Coordinates of C-alpha atoms and ligand atoms in Angstrom, one line a residue:
M1 CA 1.0 -29.6 -2.2
N2 CA 3.1 -26.4 -2.6
V3 CA 1.4 -23.1 -2.3
P4 CA 3.6 -20.1 -2.6
L5 CA 2.7 -16.8 -1.0
L6 CA 2.8 -15.2 -4.4
D7 CA 3.4 -16.5 -7.9
L8 CA 3.5 -13.8 -10.7
K9 CA 4.1 -16.3 -13.5
P10 CA 0.5 -17.4 -14.2
Q11 CA -0.5 -13.7 -14.5
Y12 CA 2.2 -13.0 -17.1
A13 CA 1.2 -16.2 -19.0
A14 CA -2.4 -15.0 -19.2
V15 CA -1.5 -11.5 -20.6
K16 CA 1.8 -12.3 -22.2
D17 CA 0.9 -11.2 -25.7
E18 CA -0.4 -7.8 -24.5
I19 CA 2.6 -7.2 -22.3
D20 CA 5.2 -8.3 -24.8
G21 CA 3.6 -6.1 -27.4
A22 CA 3.6 -3.1 -25.1
I23 CA 7.2 -3.6 -24.2
A24 CA 8.2 -4.1 -27.8
G25 CA 6.4 -0.9 -28.7
V26 CA 8.5 1.1 -26.3
V27 CA 11.7 -0.5 -27.5
A28 CA 10.8 0.3 -31.1
S29 CA 10.1 3.9 -30.2
Q30 CA 13.3 4.3 -28.2
R31 CA 11.6 6.7 -25.9
F32 CA 12.4 5.3 -22.5
V33 CA 11.9 8.1 -20.0
L34 CA 8.6 10.0 -19.6
G35 CA 7.0 10.6 -23.0
P36 CA 3.7 9.6 -24.6
V37 CA 3.4 6.1 -23.0
V38 CA 4.0 7.5 -19.5
E39 CA 1.4 10.2 -20.2
A40 CA -1.1 7.6 -21.3
C41 CA -0.4 5.6 -18.2
E42 CA -0.8 8.6 -16.0
E43 CA -4.1 9.5 -17.5
A44 CA -5.5 6.0 -17.4
V45 CA -4.5 5.3 -13.8
A46 CA -5.7 8.7 -12.5
A47 CA -9.0 8.1 -14.2
Y48 CA -9.2 4.6 -12.7
C49 CA -8.6 6.1 -9.3
G50 CA -11.2 8.9 -9.8
C51 CA -8.6 11.6 -9.9
D52 CA -8.0 14.5 -12.3
H53 CA -4.2 14.2 -12.6
G54 CA -1.6 11.5 -12.3
V55 CA 2.2 12.1 -12.0
G56 CA 4.2 9.0 -12.8
V57 CA 7.2 8.5 -10.5
S58 CA 10.1 6.1 -9.8
S59 CA 8.5 4.2 -6.9
G60 CA 5.8 4.3 -4.3
T61 CA 8.4 5.5 -1.8
D62 CA 9.2 8.4 -4.2
A63 CA 5.5 9.1 -4.6
L64 CA 5.3 9.8 -0.9
L65 CA 8.6 11.7 -0.8
L66 CA 7.5 14.0 -3.6
A67 CA 4.1 14.7 -2.1
L68 CA 5.9 15.8 1.1
M69 CA 8.4 17.8 -0.9
A70 CA 5.6 19.5 -2.9
E71 CA 4.2 20.7 0.4
G72 CA 7.6 22.0 1.5
I73 CA 7.7 19.7 4.6
G74 CA 11.0 19.5 6.3
A75 CA 13.0 20.2 9.4
G76 CA 10.8 21.2 12.4
D77 CA 7.6 19.8 10.9
E78 CA 5.7 16.9 12.2
V79 CA 3.8 14.3 10.2
V80 CA 1.1 12.1 11.8
T81 CA 1.0 8.6 10.6
T82 CA 0.5 4.9 11.5
P83 CA 3.3 2.8 13.0
F84 CA 1.8 -0.4 11.5
T85 CA 2.9 -0.1 7.8
F86 CA 5.8 -0.6 5.5
F87 CA 8.9 1.4 6.5
A88 CA 8.7 3.9 3.5
T89 CA 5.6 5.6 5.0
A90 CA 7.6 7.1 7.8
G91 CA 11.1 6.8 6.2
V92 CA 10.3 9.6 3.7
V93 CA 9.3 11.9 6.6
A94 CA 12.6 11.4 8.4
R95 CA 14.6 11.7 5.1
L96 CA 13.3 15.3 4.8
G97 CA 14.3 16.1 8.3
A98 CA 10.7 16.1 9.6
T99 CA 9.4 14.1 12.5
P100 CA 7.0 11.1 12.1
V101 CA 4.4 11.1 14.9
F102 CA 2.8 7.7 15.4
V103 CA -0.8 7.2 16.1
E104 CA -2.3 3.9 17.3
I105 CA -4.2 1.7 15.0
D106 CA -7.7 0.3 15.1
P107 CA -7.3 -3.4 16.2
S108 CA -9.9 -4.7 13.8
T109 CA -8.7 -3.0 10.5
F110 CA -5.0 -2.4 11.3
N111 CA -5.5 1.2 9.9
I112 CA -4.9 4.4 11.8
D113 CA -7.5 5.1 14.5
P114 CA -9.0 8.5 13.5
A115 CA -10.2 9.1 17.0
Q116 CA -6.6 9.2 18.3
I117 CA -5.2 11.6 15.7
E118 CA -6.2 15.0 17.1
A119 CA -4.5 14.4 20.4
K120 CA -1.2 14.1 18.5
V121 CA -1.7 17.3 16.4
T122 CA 0.6 20.2 17.5
P123 CA 1.3 23.6 16.0
R124 CA 4.2 21.9 14.1
T125 CA 2.0 19.3 12.5
R126 CA 1.8 19.8 8.7
A127 CA 0.4 16.5 7.3
V128 CA -1.5 13.3 8.0
V129 CA -0.5 10.1 6.1
P130 CA -3.1 7.4 6.5
V131 CA -2.2 4.1 5.0
H132 CA -4.8 1.8 3.4
L133 CA -3.2 -1.3 4.8
F134 CA -3.5 -4.6 3.0
G135 CA -5.9 -3.2 0.5
Q136 CA -8.6 -1.7 2.7
M137 CA -9.2 2.0 3.0
A138 CA -8.6 3.9 6.2
E139 CA -11.6 5.8 7.6
M140 CA -11.1 9.0 5.5
A141 CA -14.1 11.0 6.5
P142 CA -13.0 11.8 10.1
I143 CA -9.4 12.2 8.9
M144 CA -10.5 14.9 6.4
E145 CA -12.6 16.6 8.9
I146 CA -9.7 17.0 11.4
A147 CA -7.3 18.0 8.5
D148 CA -9.7 20.7 7.3
R149 CA -10.2 22.1 10.7
R150 CA -6.5 22.0 11.6
G151 CA -5.2 23.1 8.2
L152 CA -3.3 19.9 7.5
V153 CA -2.5 18.2 4.2
V154 CA -3.6 14.6 3.8
I155 CA -1.4 12.3 1.8
E156 CA -2.9 8.8 1.3
D157 CA -0.5 6.0 1.2
A158 CA -2.5 3.9 -1.2
A159 CA 0.4 1.6 -2.3
Q160 CA -1.5 -1.5 -1.3
A161 CA -4.9 -0.3 -2.2
I162 CA -5.4 0.6 -5.9
G163 CA -9.1 0.3 -6.7
A164 CA -10.2 0.1 -3.0
E165 CA -13.4 2.0 -2.1
R166 CA -15.1 3.4 0.9
D167 CA -18.2 5.6 1.1
G168 CA -18.3 5.6 -2.7
R169 CA -14.7 7.1 -3.0
R170 CA -11.6 5.4 -4.4
A171 CA -8.3 5.1 -2.6
G172 CA -6.1 8.1 -3.5
S173 CA -9.0 10.4 -4.4
V174 CA -10.1 11.6 -1.0
G175 CA -6.9 13.3 0.4
H176 CA -4.9 16.0 -1.2
Y177 CA -2.5 13.4 -2.6
G178 CA -2.8 9.7 -3.4
C179 CA 0.5 7.7 -3.5
F180 CA 0.6 4.4 -5.3
S181 CA 3.3 1.8 -6.0
F182 CA 3.8 -0.3 -9.1
F183 CA 6.2 -2.6 -7.3
P184 CA 5.7 -6.1 -8.8
T185 CA 4.0 -7.5 -5.7
K186 CA 1.3 -4.8 -5.6
N187 CA -2.1 -5.4 -7.2
L188 CA -1.1 -3.4 -10.3
G189 CA 2.6 -4.3 -10.5
A190 CA 5.1 -3.2 -13.1
Y191 CA 8.2 -5.2 -14.1
G192 CA 10.5 -3.2 -11.9
D193 CA 10.0 -0.1 -9.7
G194 CA 7.4 2.6 -10.4
G195 CA 4.7 4.6 -8.8
I196 CA 2.2 7.4 -9.3
V197 CA 0.9 10.4 -7.4
T198 CA -2.7 11.3 -8.0
V199 CA -4.1 14.8 -7.3
N200 CA -7.1 16.9 -8.2
D201 CA -5.4 20.2 -7.9
P202 CA -3.6 21.3 -11.2
A203 CA -1.1 23.4 -9.3
R204 CA -0.1 20.4 -7.2
S205 CA 0.2 18.3 -10.3
A206 CA 2.5 21.0 -11.9
K207 CA 4.6 21.2 -8.8
L208 CA 5.1 17.4 -8.7
K209 CA 6.0 17.3 -12.4
T210 CA 8.7 20.0 -11.8
L211 CA 10.1 18.2 -8.7
R212 CA 10.5 14.9 -10.5
V213 CA 12.8 16.5 -13.0
H214 CA 15.2 18.2 -10.6
G215 CA 12.9 21.2 -10.1
E216 CA 13.4 22.2 -13.7
Q217 CA 10.8 24.6 -15.0
R218 CA 12.6 25.4 -18.3
K219 CA 15.5 23.4 -19.6
Y220 CA 18.5 24.0 -17.2
H221 CA 16.7 26.6 -15.2
H222 CA 15.9 25.4 -11.6
R223 CA 13.8 27.5 -9.2
T224 CA 13.5 24.6 -6.7
V225 CA 15.6 21.6 -5.9
G226 CA 14.0 18.4 -6.9
G227 CA 15.5 15.1 -8.1
N228 CA 15.2 12.3 -10.6
F229 CA 11.9 10.7 -9.7
R230 CA 10.8 9.8 -13.2
L231 CA 8.7 6.8 -14.3
D232 CA 10.2 5.0 -17.2
A233 CA 8.2 4.1 -20.3
L234 CA 8.8 0.3 -20.1
Q235 CA 7.2 0.2 -16.7
A236 CA 4.4 2.5 -17.8
A237 CA 3.7 0.3 -20.8
V238 CA 3.4 -2.8 -18.5
V239 CA 1.1 -0.9 -16.2
L240 CA -1.0 0.3 -19.0
A241 CA -1.4 -3.1 -20.5
K242 CA -2.3 -4.6 -17.2
L243 CA -4.9 -1.9 -16.1
P244 CA -7.8 -3.3 -18.1
H245 CA -7.4 -6.6 -16.2
L246 CA -7.1 -5.1 -12.8
D247 CA -10.8 -5.3 -11.9
G248 CA -10.9 -9.0 -12.9
W249 CA -7.9 -9.7 -10.7
T250 CA -9.4 -7.8 -7.8
D251 CA -12.6 -9.8 -8.1
A252 CA -10.5 -13.0 -8.0
R253 CA -8.7 -11.7 -4.8
R254 CA -12.1 -11.0 -3.3
R255 CA -13.4 -14.5 -4.2
N256 CA -10.2 -16.0 -2.6
A257 CA -10.7 -14.0 0.6
A258 CA -14.4 -15.0 0.7
L259 CA -13.4 -18.7 0.3
Y260 CA -10.9 -18.4 3.2
R261 CA -13.6 -16.8 5.3
R262 CA -16.0 -19.6 4.5
L263 CA -13.5 -22.4 5.1
V264 CA -12.2 -21.1 8.4
G265 CA -15.8 -20.5 9.5
E266 CA -16.5 -24.2 8.8
L267 CA -13.5 -25.5 10.9
P268 CA -14.1 -27.3 14.2
D269 CA -14.6 -24.8 17.0
D270 CA -11.3 -25.4 18.7
A271 CA -9.4 -24.5 15.5
R272 CA -11.7 -21.7 14.5
A273 CA -11.3 -20.0 17.9
R274 CA -7.6 -19.7 17.4
I275 CA -7.7 -17.9 14.1
A276 CA -8.7 -14.2 13.9
L277 CA -9.9 -13.5 10.4
P278 CA -9.3 -10.0 8.9
H279 CA -12.2 -7.6 9.4
E280 CA -13.8 -6.2 6.3
T281 CA -15.5 -2.8 6.5
P282 CA -18.3 -1.8 4.1
G283 CA -16.8 -0.8 0.7
R284 CA -14.3 -2.6 -1.6
H285 CA -11.3 -4.3 0.0
V286 CA -8.8 -5.2 -2.7
W287 CA -6.9 -7.8 -0.7
N288 CA -3.3 -7.0 -1.5
Q289 CA -2.8 -9.2 1.6
F290 CA -5.0 -11.6 3.4
V291 CA -3.8 -11.3 7.0
V292 CA -5.0 -13.5 9.9
Q293 CA -3.9 -13.3 13.5
V294 CA -2.8 -16.2 15.6
A295 CA -1.0 -16.8 18.9
D296 CA 2.4 -18.4 18.6
R297 CA 2.6 -16.9 15.1
D298 CA 6.2 -17.9 14.3
L299 CA 5.5 -21.5 15.2
V300 CA 2.4 -21.5 13.0
K301 CA 4.4 -20.0 10.2
D302 CA 7.0 -22.8 10.5
R303 CA 4.3 -25.5 10.5
L304 CA 2.7 -24.0 7.4
A305 CA 6.1 -23.9 5.7
A306 CA 6.5 -27.6 6.5
A307 CA 3.1 -28.2 4.9
G308 CA 4.3 -26.4 1.8
V309 CA 2.5 -23.1 2.4
G310 CA 4.3 -19.8 1.9
T311 CA 3.4 -17.0 4.3
A312 CA 4.9 -13.7 5.4
V313 CA 4.8 -11.3 8.3
Y314 CA 3.7 -7.8 7.5
Y315 CA 5.1 -6.3 9.7
P316 CA 7.1 -7.8 12.5
V317 CA 8.4 -4.6 14.1
P318 CA 6.1 -1.5 14.3
L319 CA 7.8 1.6 13.1
H320 CA 7.9 3.4 16.5
L321 CA 10.2 0.6 17.8
Q322 CA 12.6 0.6 14.8
E323 CA 16.2 1.1 15.7
C324 CA 16.6 4.0 13.3
F325 CA 13.8 5.9 15.2
A326 CA 15.2 5.3 18.7
D327 CA 15.8 9.0 19.0
L328 CA 12.1 9.7 18.7
G329 CA 11.9 8.3 22.3
Y330 CA 9.2 5.6 22.0
A331 CA 9.4 2.5 24.2
P332 CA 7.7 -0.9 24.0
G333 CA 4.2 -0.6 25.4
D334 CA 3.6 2.9 24.0
L335 CA 1.4 1.7 21.2
P336 CA 0.2 -1.7 22.4
V337 CA -2.4 -2.4 19.7
S338 CA 0.2 -2.1 17.0
E339 CA 2.7 -4.1 19.0
R340 CA 0.2 -6.9 19.5
A341 CA -0.7 -6.9 15.8
A342 CA 3.0 -7.1 14.9
A343 CA 3.3 -10.2 17.1
R344 CA 0.3 -12.0 15.7
V345 CA -0.2 -11.2 12.0
L346 CA 0.4 -13.8 9.3
A347 CA -0.3 -13.2 5.6
L348 CA -1.7 -16.1 3.6
P349 CA -1.5 -16.6 -0.2
V350 CA -4.4 -14.7 -1.9
F351 CA -3.1 -13.8 -5.4
P352 CA -5.7 -13.8 -8.1
E353 CA -4.6 -17.0 -9.9
L354 CA -4.6 -19.1 -6.8
P355 CA -6.7 -22.2 -7.4
A356 CA -9.5 -23.0 -4.9
A357 CA -7.8 -26.4 -4.2
S358 CA -4.7 -24.5 -2.9
I359 CA -6.9 -22.3 -0.7
R360 CA -8.5 -25.4 0.8
H361 CA -5.0 -26.8 1.5
V362 CA -3.9 -23.6 3.2
A363 CA -7.1 -23.5 5.4
S364 CA -6.7 -27.1 6.5
A365 CA -2.9 -26.7 7.1
L366 CA -3.6 -23.6 9.1
A367 CA -6.2 -25.5 11.2
D368 CA -3.6 -28.2 11.9
A369 CA -0.9 -25.7 12.7
V370 CA -3.0 -23.7 15.2
L371 CA -4.1 -26.9 17.0
T372 CA -0.6 -28.2 17.4
S373 CA 1.1 -24.9 18.2
Ligands
PLP401 C1 5.1 -0.9 -1.2 C2 4.7 0.2 -0.2 C3 5.4 1.4 -0.3 C4 6.5 1.7 -1.1 O1 6.4 1.4 -2.5 P1 7.7 1.1 -3.3 O2 7.2 1.2 -4.8 O3 8.2 -0.2 -2.9 O4 8.7 2.2 -3.1 C5 4.9 2.4 0.6 N1 3.9 2.2 1.4 C6 3.3 1.0 1.5 C7 2.2 0.8 2.5 C8 3.7 -0.1 0.7 O5 3.1 -1.2 0.8

């Protein structure tokens, strides 16, 4: 049996008529950049996330970059974030000439450990960027408390977590900015690149909208320097057509995760003891990835591949040890929890359309793999 890590085709097949119709509508209108479909998408996604405003942008990376730009963050500033995330989270900080400051993660959730943030805050710190990794929200309450007390802006990297909830709040609605990606592999994926920034403050929304069109306030009059960070209407149309299905897909991801949990729980003790299941905190985990931890991870990955199971490693090198950040002066051993996670994590297939029989195959192949590795 072959089980890919992700297969987008069954989802397209299920909503083909709606998507094709939405795309055809944009083509017929010949309005490809911003415009009414983008505005409808912004409104619908912001409302879904429990936010007052949404600003459609060119990618999740650009969502993060624009949020930092809107706050005027640049050279001499420090931004506190997690080292265990996709590169973009810290890459955008460095691109603006600011310095990413990495705080250790919680070993059970892989999210930034709020108890370790304040020790890294200096007079130069301007922002905190928590990441809701794999679809589970970081612990926002203590992060907001520190930020309020120290005058910091909070930019949620919610690229993997649309619809996630904690303490009754949705991802992207707690901090000053919520940054989402519509990259095709995310839970609400477009058919190309795209993203959105959510905010509750109308002044921040206006600033973002100016920055995404080269800082233009009035045609050909530029008070600030922005860039081309626009969302195009074809992507917005796809996102808008998919949004009504998102909760159903999230439910399916949650069912798949629960089935893995049950099946691994039922394995013989020797196999079960070698598989660390992902920790689920109270709230709504949206399972962009289902990530287990195993010893000899690369060997287990190869064995699963031989059994026809696609897996991936998110992420093999924590950001404090990336070559491009060598000048920040971190060394192996500085953030041991993140480094240990990077050595042990393995993402299993969890996409909504995955049949139960495939999940059973993955669980038994995983048991075989950990026992023989
Ligand atoms: C995908 C992702 C991004 C970047 O989104 P793009 O749309 O690919 O630019 C940023 N942060 C995290 C955590 C992501 O998973």
